[in-house]
Amino acid sequence: MQFSNIFVILFLTGTVFNFAINELLEYIDYRHRVKEGCKVPKELFGYMDSKLLKKTCEYENEKYFLFIPKHIAEFILTLVLVLSGFYVMLFNTLFYHVKNIYLTLIFFSFLATLPSSILSLPFDLYGEFCIEKKYGFSTMTLKMWVFDEIKSLIVGLIITVPLLLIAIFLLLHASSFWWLLLGIVYVAFSLILSCVYPVLIAPLFNKFSPIEDNLLKAKLESLLKKTGFESKGIFMMDASKRSRHSNAYFTGFGKNKRVVLYDTLMQQLSSDEIEAVLGHELGHYMHHHIIKRLCVMIPVVFVTLFAVSYLIQIPALYRGFGFAPETSMTVLEDNTIVEKALPYIQFIGIFLLNFVFEGFGIIASFIGNFFSRRDEFQADRYSAEICGNSRPLETALIKLNKENLAEVTPPKIYSMIYYNHPPLLERIRALSEYGKKE
C-alpha cells in the first residue's frame, strides 16, 4: 500500500467519511426518536396514539442496534481486505493457476464479494427471524429463505456473467472505444431486463394472480382507462407468504407493463384508498418520471464509463493498492513518455475505482433522493386530481405508515439524505393544502 498515493488517499477519505456520516445520521435519528418519537402530531389525532408510536420507536431502535455492529464490522472488513493486500493475493493466485484471463476475472469478481456476503449472513438472519418476526412482519421460513437465496444467486449469475464476459472482451479488443460499446450494451441489457423481469424473473419468487374482487377490478380498470395507461393487467402478488409489509408498484416496460398490488395492501386499504394508491403510481407514468430519469441516467452511464476508461490506464491506480501492472510506453512528439496499464489488468482497475469512490456515493444518493421526493409530491397531487379528492390517499398513506411501523417524524437532515419518498407528515400536509385549494 502506498499511503501517499492519491487513489489510496481518496479511498481512505471516502471510506472514513461514509462510515462517520452514516453513524452520525443514524444516531441523530435515534436521539430524535427518544425525545420526539412518541408524540402524536395533531394531523394524526384519531389515527395514531402514543402506544403505536412507542411500538414504532422500539421497532426502529432494534433495527438501529443491529445496524451499529453490522456497520462497524463492514467498515473494519473493508479496510482489512484492502490494506492487507487480500485482493492482490486473490488476483495473482487465480491468474497463476487458472491461466485464462476471462475465467480469472469471473472468479475474481465473485470471490471478492464472498467475505462481505459471509459477514452479512448472521446479521441478515437475525434481522429477518428475530426482529421482523418479533414485530409480526416476517412470515418467512428458514427453508423459504434458503431457497430464495439460491434462486437469487442463480438469477444473479445468469444476468451478470454474460455482462462480465462482454466487458472483459471489450476491454481486451475494443481499444479506446470499449467504454462506448459497453455503455450501449449495458443500456440495452437494462431495457431488455426491465421487459422480461415481470414475466420471467418475478414469478420465480412470487405468485401473481388477477384480482378476484370484480368491483375493485372494475374501479381500477376504469381509472387506467381514464388515464390512457395500457398494461398487461392488474395483478395481486402473494407478498404475505414472506412479509406483512405492504406496497404497490408498476413493473415492466413497453407492452409488458403491469400493475402489481401486494395482497397485504389489499387487506389493509379500502377500495377508494387502493384507487388513490394506483392514482399515485399512474402519476409517475403520466408525468413521465421514468422516462425523465432514463434521460438523465443514460448520459451519466456514458460519462462515467468515459472517465473510467482514462483512469484505469493510470499505473498509479494499481501500484497504490499493491498490484504490479504490466505497462506499455508511448513516446509523444515532445519526447514525453506516457505509461499505460495493459488491457488485461484494466478490469481490476474498474474494481479498484469502485472502492476509491464508493464512500462518496452518499452525495449522489442525496441528489437523486431530492428529485425522487419531488416526483413523489407530483404523483400525490396527480392522484388527488384524477380521483377528485385528496382524502383517500391521505388515509391510505397513514394506514400504510401504521401497518409498516414507519417513522412519522424523522429528523429533516436524516430524511433529506436517506429518504427517496417524503416522510408521512410532509405528504399529507401537501395533500391537505392541495385539497383546500380545490
XYZ file of C-alpha atoms in Angstrom:
438
model
C 0.000 0.000 0.000
C 1.222 3.477 -0.894
C -0.484 5.796 1.605
C 0.721 8.896 -0.271
C -0.959 7.650 -3.467
C -3.885 9.890 -4.495
C -6.169 6.908 -5.152
C -5.403 5.397 -1.750
C -5.985 8.780 -0.092
C -9.358 9.072 -1.847
C -10.264 5.528 -0.781
C -9.391 6.095 2.868
C -11.060 9.517 2.938
C -14.246 8.255 1.317
C -14.446 5.121 3.444
C -13.995 7.005 6.721
C -16.333 9.796 5.583
C -19.059 7.346 4.614
C -18.735 5.435 7.888
C -18.761 8.589 10.025
C -21.672 10.300 8.256
C -23.854 7.175 8.387
C -23.109 6.591 12.060
C -23.812 10.244 12.853
C -27.087 10.375 10.934
C -28.371 7.148 12.445
C -27.504 8.435 15.922
C -29.302 11.737 15.217
C -32.361 9.757 14.142
C -32.159 7.586 17.265
C -31.887 10.576 19.622
C -34.816 12.214 17.852
C -36.929 9.093 18.396
C -36.044 9.086 22.100
C -37.153 12.716 22.503
C -39.996 13.100 19.988
C -40.894 9.655 18.704
C -43.909 9.008 20.932
C -45.557 12.396 20.408
C -48.642 12.240 18.185
C -48.739 15.100 15.608
C -52.048 16.976 15.509
C -52.649 15.823 11.913
C -52.714 12.218 13.130
C -55.069 12.579 16.085
C -57.649 9.825 15.799
C -55.423 7.717 13.545
C -52.458 7.009 15.787
C -51.795 7.008 19.520
C -48.683 7.101 21.695
C -48.849 3.323 22.199
C -48.496 2.710 18.458
C -45.716 5.275 18.138
C -43.900 3.662 21.070
C -44.017 0.328 19.250
C -42.730 2.049 16.112
C -39.816 3.511 18.060
C -38.998 0.144 19.596
C -39.011 -1.471 16.145
C -36.772 1.228 14.672
C -34.472 1.099 17.700
C -33.951 -2.644 17.365
C -33.000 -2.158 13.724
C -30.634 0.634 14.783
C -28.968 -1.546 17.443
C -28.421 -4.203 14.764
C -27.097 -1.600 12.332
C -24.311 -0.474 14.686
C -22.321 -3.750 14.953
C -23.012 -4.644 11.311
C -21.836 -1.252 10.061
C -18.709 -1.308 12.214
C -17.889 -4.867 11.112
C -18.349 -3.952 7.441
C -16.112 -0.897 7.876
C -13.349 -2.935 9.513
C -13.649 -5.732 6.946
C -13.308 -3.284 4.046
C -10.142 -1.762 5.496
C -8.635 -5.160 6.366
C -9.272 -6.647 2.927
C -7.837 -3.653 1.087
C -4.924 -2.806 3.381
C -3.838 -6.443 3.840
C -3.477 -6.985 0.099
C -6.206 -9.656 0.019
C -7.405 -8.620 -3.441
C -3.849 -8.600 -4.805
C -3.268 -12.107 -3.444
C -6.619 -13.301 -4.813
C -5.984 -11.964 -8.318
C -2.383 -13.216 -8.501
C -3.359 -16.669 -7.244
C -6.202 -17.013 -9.720
C -4.160 -15.624 -12.598
C -1.307 -18.057 -11.851
C -3.471 -21.190 -11.512
C -6.343 -20.554 -13.943
C -4.182 -19.207 -16.792
C -7.246 -17.817 -18.626
C -7.967 -14.104 -18.172
C -11.722 -14.498 -18.687
C -12.077 -17.212 -16.053
C -9.648 -15.394 -13.766
C -11.714 -12.212 -13.765
C -15.049 -14.046 -13.471
C -13.815 -15.988 -10.434
C -12.234 -12.847 -9.002
C -15.495 -10.878 -9.328
C -17.429 -13.385 -7.242
C -14.773 -14.450 -4.755
C -14.000 -10.793 -3.993
C -17.578 -10.302 -2.753
C -17.624 -13.524 -0.705
C -16.177 -12.127 2.572
C -18.776 -9.348 2.820
C -21.573 -11.798 1.979
C -20.430 -14.163 4.733
C -20.163 -11.280 7.198
C -23.692 -10.067 6.400
C -25.244 -13.515 6.784
C -25.746 -13.638 10.588
C -26.980 -10.040 10.687
C -29.468 -10.693 7.877
C -30.739 -13.835 9.579
C -31.139 -12.037 12.903
C -32.968 -9.157 11.245
C -35.339 -11.476 9.395
C -36.029 -14.159 12.000
C -35.725 -12.165 15.210
C -36.646 -8.519 14.644
C -39.100 -8.884 11.749
C -40.828 -11.869 13.328
C -40.950 -10.220 16.749
C -42.956 -7.328 15.325
C -45.227 -9.539 13.251
C -43.847 -8.755 9.806
C -41.867 -11.780 8.674
C -43.775 -14.894 7.619
C -40.618 -16.377 6.118
C -39.489 -19.898 6.942
C -35.812 -20.864 7.006
C -36.402 -23.248 4.096
C -38.011 -20.476 2.046
C -35.178 -18.093 2.918
C -32.550 -20.609 1.770
C -34.369 -21.312 -1.488
C -34.773 -17.566 -2.123
C -31.031 -17.096 -1.650
C -30.242 -19.958 -4.037
C -32.647 -18.656 -6.673
C -31.260 -15.130 -6.294
C -27.719 -16.457 -6.734
C -28.640 -18.406 -9.877
C -30.537 -15.471 -11.406
C -27.659 -13.152 -10.500
C -25.149 -15.437 -12.238
C -27.302 -15.713 -15.351
C -27.554 -11.923 -15.549
C -24.061 -10.829 -14.527
C -21.757 -13.431 -16.099
C -22.639 -12.537 -19.730
C -22.193 -8.839 -18.919
C -18.825 -9.510 -17.295
C -17.665 -11.570 -20.280
C -18.712 -8.812 -22.688
C -16.967 -6.178 -20.566
C -13.734 -8.213 -20.468
C -13.863 -8.861 -24.218
C -14.365 -5.176 -24.999
C -11.538 -4.141 -22.660
C -9.190 -6.556 -24.400
C -10.222 -5.991 -28.003
C -12.133 -2.719 -28.424
C -9.208 -0.408 -27.749
C -10.147 3.124 -26.687
C -13.830 2.700 -27.659
C -14.678 -0.077 -25.219
C -16.484 2.351 -22.892
C -18.884 3.443 -25.662
C -19.708 -0.103 -26.726
C -20.085 -1.290 -23.128
C -22.400 1.641 -22.402
C -24.602 0.675 -25.343
C -24.639 -2.965 -24.239
C -25.434 -2.029 -20.624
C -28.314 0.301 -21.534
C -29.790 -2.206 -23.996
C -29.424 -5.043 -21.492
C -31.119 -2.979 -18.766
C -34.074 -2.169 -21.023
C -34.441 -5.807 -22.066
C -34.247 -6.922 -18.446
C -36.986 -4.480 -17.436
C -39.204 -6.044 -20.123
C -38.600 -9.671 -19.195
C -38.476 -9.214 -15.403
C -42.289 -9.289 -14.864
C -42.814 -12.446 -16.917
C -39.631 -14.461 -16.314
C -37.916 -13.424 -13.075
C -40.550 -12.090 -10.658
C -42.712 -15.291 -10.916
C -39.730 -17.297 -9.621
C -40.244 -15.690 -6.230
C -43.942 -14.797 -6.041
C -47.281 -15.793 -7.450
C -49.120 -13.138 -9.466
C -52.835 -13.598 -9.943
C -55.657 -11.447 -11.323
C -57.716 -9.502 -8.785
C -60.757 -11.546 -7.784
C -62.802 -8.633 -6.410
C -64.774 -7.688 -9.522
C -65.961 -4.343 -8.149
C -62.443 -3.298 -7.222
C -61.104 -4.588 -10.533
C -63.682 -2.565 -12.472
C -62.885 0.523 -10.405
C -59.158 0.245 -11.069
C -59.562 -0.585 -14.762
C -61.774 2.469 -15.122
C -59.011 4.600 -13.632
C -56.453 3.090 -16.016
C -58.740 3.758 -18.967
C -59.268 7.349 -17.851
C -55.528 7.975 -17.945
C -54.886 6.025 -21.136
C -52.463 3.667 -19.410
C -52.108 0.384 -21.291
C -50.790 -2.613 -19.430
C -50.850 -6.394 -19.293
C -53.264 -6.160 -16.399
C -53.619 -5.600 -12.663
C -52.135 -8.372 -10.535
C -52.136 -9.280 -6.881
C -48.804 -10.546 -5.514
C -48.721 -13.045 -2.652
C -46.296 -10.917 -0.632
C -47.775 -12.144 2.644
C -46.044 -15.515 2.326
C -42.794 -13.709 3.161
C -43.747 -10.466 4.899
C -46.708 -8.433 6.087
C -45.158 -5.207 4.812
C -47.265 -3.731 2.007
C -46.670 -1.901 -1.236
C -47.821 -1.353 -4.824
C -45.800 -0.720 -7.957
C -45.601 -0.694 -11.736
C -43.174 -3.069 -13.361
C -42.069 -3.823 -16.865
C -41.505 -1.678 -19.890
C -43.328 -1.131 -23.167
C -46.045 -3.694 -23.778
C -45.078 -5.730 -20.717
C -46.113 -3.050 -18.194
C -48.254 -4.363 -15.383
C -49.723 -3.063 -12.137
C -48.840 -5.070 -9.020
C -50.623 -4.782 -5.681
C -49.401 -6.631 -2.592
C -52.114 -8.847 -1.114
C -51.299 -7.246 2.249
C -52.111 -3.816 0.830
C -55.477 -5.043 -0.425
C -56.277 -6.360 3.048
C -55.349 -3.084 4.745
C -56.993 -0.472 2.499
C -60.489 0.318 1.269
C -61.311 0.299 -2.446
C -61.156 4.126 -2.599
C -57.754 4.096 -0.911
C -56.435 1.413 -3.270
C -57.685 3.522 -6.185
C -55.835 6.527 -4.753
C -52.614 4.488 -4.413
C -52.975 3.376 -8.025
C -53.618 7.007 -8.971
C -50.304 7.903 -7.353
C -48.468 5.239 -9.365
C -50.200 6.467 -12.523
C -48.959 9.948 -11.659
C -45.397 8.728 -12.187
C -46.393 7.406 -15.603
C -48.376 10.467 -16.688
C -45.587 12.860 -15.640
C -43.020 10.680 -17.452
C -40.872 10.296 -14.343
C -39.313 7.027 -15.511
C -38.508 8.409 -18.968
C -37.044 11.578 -17.454
C -34.919 9.511 -15.111
C -33.645 7.446 -18.024
C -32.805 10.649 -19.913
C -30.558 11.596 -17.003
C -29.119 8.204 -16.128
C -28.171 7.083 -19.649
C -25.826 10.059 -20.267
C -24.423 9.573 -16.749
C -23.585 5.950 -17.618
C -21.628 7.019 -20.706
C -19.865 9.924 -18.983
C -18.879 7.668 -16.090
C -17.557 4.933 -18.376
C -15.634 7.534 -20.399
C -13.945 8.838 -17.247
C -13.244 5.285 -16.101
C -11.627 4.478 -19.468
C -8.917 7.049 -18.739
C -8.452 6.372 -15.037
C -7.915 2.619 -15.463
C -4.935 3.278 -17.741
C -3.037 5.015 -14.920
C -0.474 2.615 -13.383
C -0.544 4.520 -10.076
C -4.094 3.259 -9.511
C -2.812 -0.320 -9.300
C 0.524 0.297 -7.602
C -1.153 2.286 -4.847
C -3.105 -0.808 -3.800
C -0.198 -3.249 -4.194
C -0.743 -4.514 -7.731
C 2.212 -4.647 -10.121
C 0.647 -3.997 -13.528
C 2.414 -4.624 -16.810
C 2.540 -1.378 -18.777
C 3.189 -0.037 -22.247
C 5.299 3.019 -23.016
C 4.434 5.662 -25.612
C 6.812 8.439 -26.594
C 5.000 11.615 -27.652
C 6.297 14.188 -30.147
C 7.680 16.330 -27.323
C 9.611 13.274 -26.053
C 7.203 12.905 -23.105
C 6.877 9.260 -22.063
C 3.343 8.107 -21.298
C 2.957 4.879 -19.330
C -0.339 2.981 -19.515
C -1.557 -0.185 -17.818
C -2.131 -3.044 -20.260
C -5.754 -4.038 -21.010
C -5.697 -7.364 -19.147
C -5.343 -5.586 -15.776
C -7.776 -2.771 -16.536
C -10.768 -4.797 -15.348
C -9.139 -4.791 -11.914
C -8.869 -1.014 -12.327
C -12.671 -0.790 -12.567
C -12.923 -2.867 -9.382
C -10.463 -0.572 -7.597
C -12.218 2.598 -8.752
C -15.406 1.280 -7.186
C -13.546 1.156 -3.855
C -11.965 4.560 -4.404
C -15.223 6.425 -4.981
C -17.792 4.216 -3.211
C -17.502 6.214 0.001
C -18.718 9.348 -1.758
C -21.828 7.623 -3.102
C -23.939 9.177 -0.358
C -23.564 12.514 -2.156
C -25.068 11.080 -5.347
C -27.839 9.445 -3.269
C -28.632 12.794 -1.670
C -29.057 14.426 -5.085
C -31.056 11.515 -6.501
C -33.355 11.373 -3.467
C -34.073 15.103 -3.752
C -35.513 14.667 -7.234
C -37.250 11.424 -6.273
C -39.100 13.160 -3.406
C -40.116 15.945 -5.789
C -41.581 13.328 -8.137
C -43.483 11.717 -5.255
C -45.172 15.017 -4.369
C -46.125 15.446 -8.009
C -47.549 11.909 -8.186
C -49.511 12.518 -4.965
C -51.058 15.613 -6.484
C -51.948 13.738 -9.659
C -53.715 11.080 -7.585
C -55.786 13.764 -5.857
C -56.675 15.282 -9.228
C -57.621 12.051 -11.011
C -59.576 10.690 -8.030
C -61.276 14.040 -7.394
C -60.311 14.046 -3.723
C -57.062 14.038 -1.769
C -58.519 12.418 1.337
C -58.383 8.722 0.244
C -54.657 8.987 -0.474
C -54.056 10.744 2.843
C -55.776 7.984 4.805
C -54.070 5.310 2.680
C -50.658 6.772 3.470
C -51.496 6.934 7.178
C -52.658 3.303 7.231
C -49.606 2.077 5.327
C -47.333 4.012 7.651
C -49.083 2.427 10.658
C -49.009 -1.090 9.267
C -45.320 -0.844 8.334
C -44.348 0.813 11.647
C -42.555 3.552 9.706
C -41.249 6.651 11.454
C -43.693 9.537 11.427
C -41.387 12.493 12.135
C -37.767 11.642 11.251
C -35.206 14.475 11.540
C -35.142 16.685 8.453
C -31.458 16.100 7.763
C -31.984 12.330 8.008
C -34.919 12.216 5.581
C -33.182 14.588 3.148
C -30.237 12.212 2.785
C -31.853 8.783 3.097
C -35.492 9.080 2.007
C -36.455 8.763 -1.653
C -40.086 9.290 -0.554
C -41.126 12.284 1.577
C -41.970 11.491 5.228
C -45.633 10.904 6.037
C -46.388 14.310 7.563
C -44.874 16.196 4.635
C -47.026 14.238 2.192
C -50.335 14.567 3.998
C -49.705 18.273 4.677
C -49.027 18.846 0.977
C -52.158 16.863 0.060
C -54.208 18.763 2.617
C -53.051 22.103 1.214
C -53.906 20.990 -2.283
C -57.340 19.820 -1.103
C -58.046 23.227 0.430
C -57.170 24.975 -2.849
C -59.535 22.725 -4.712
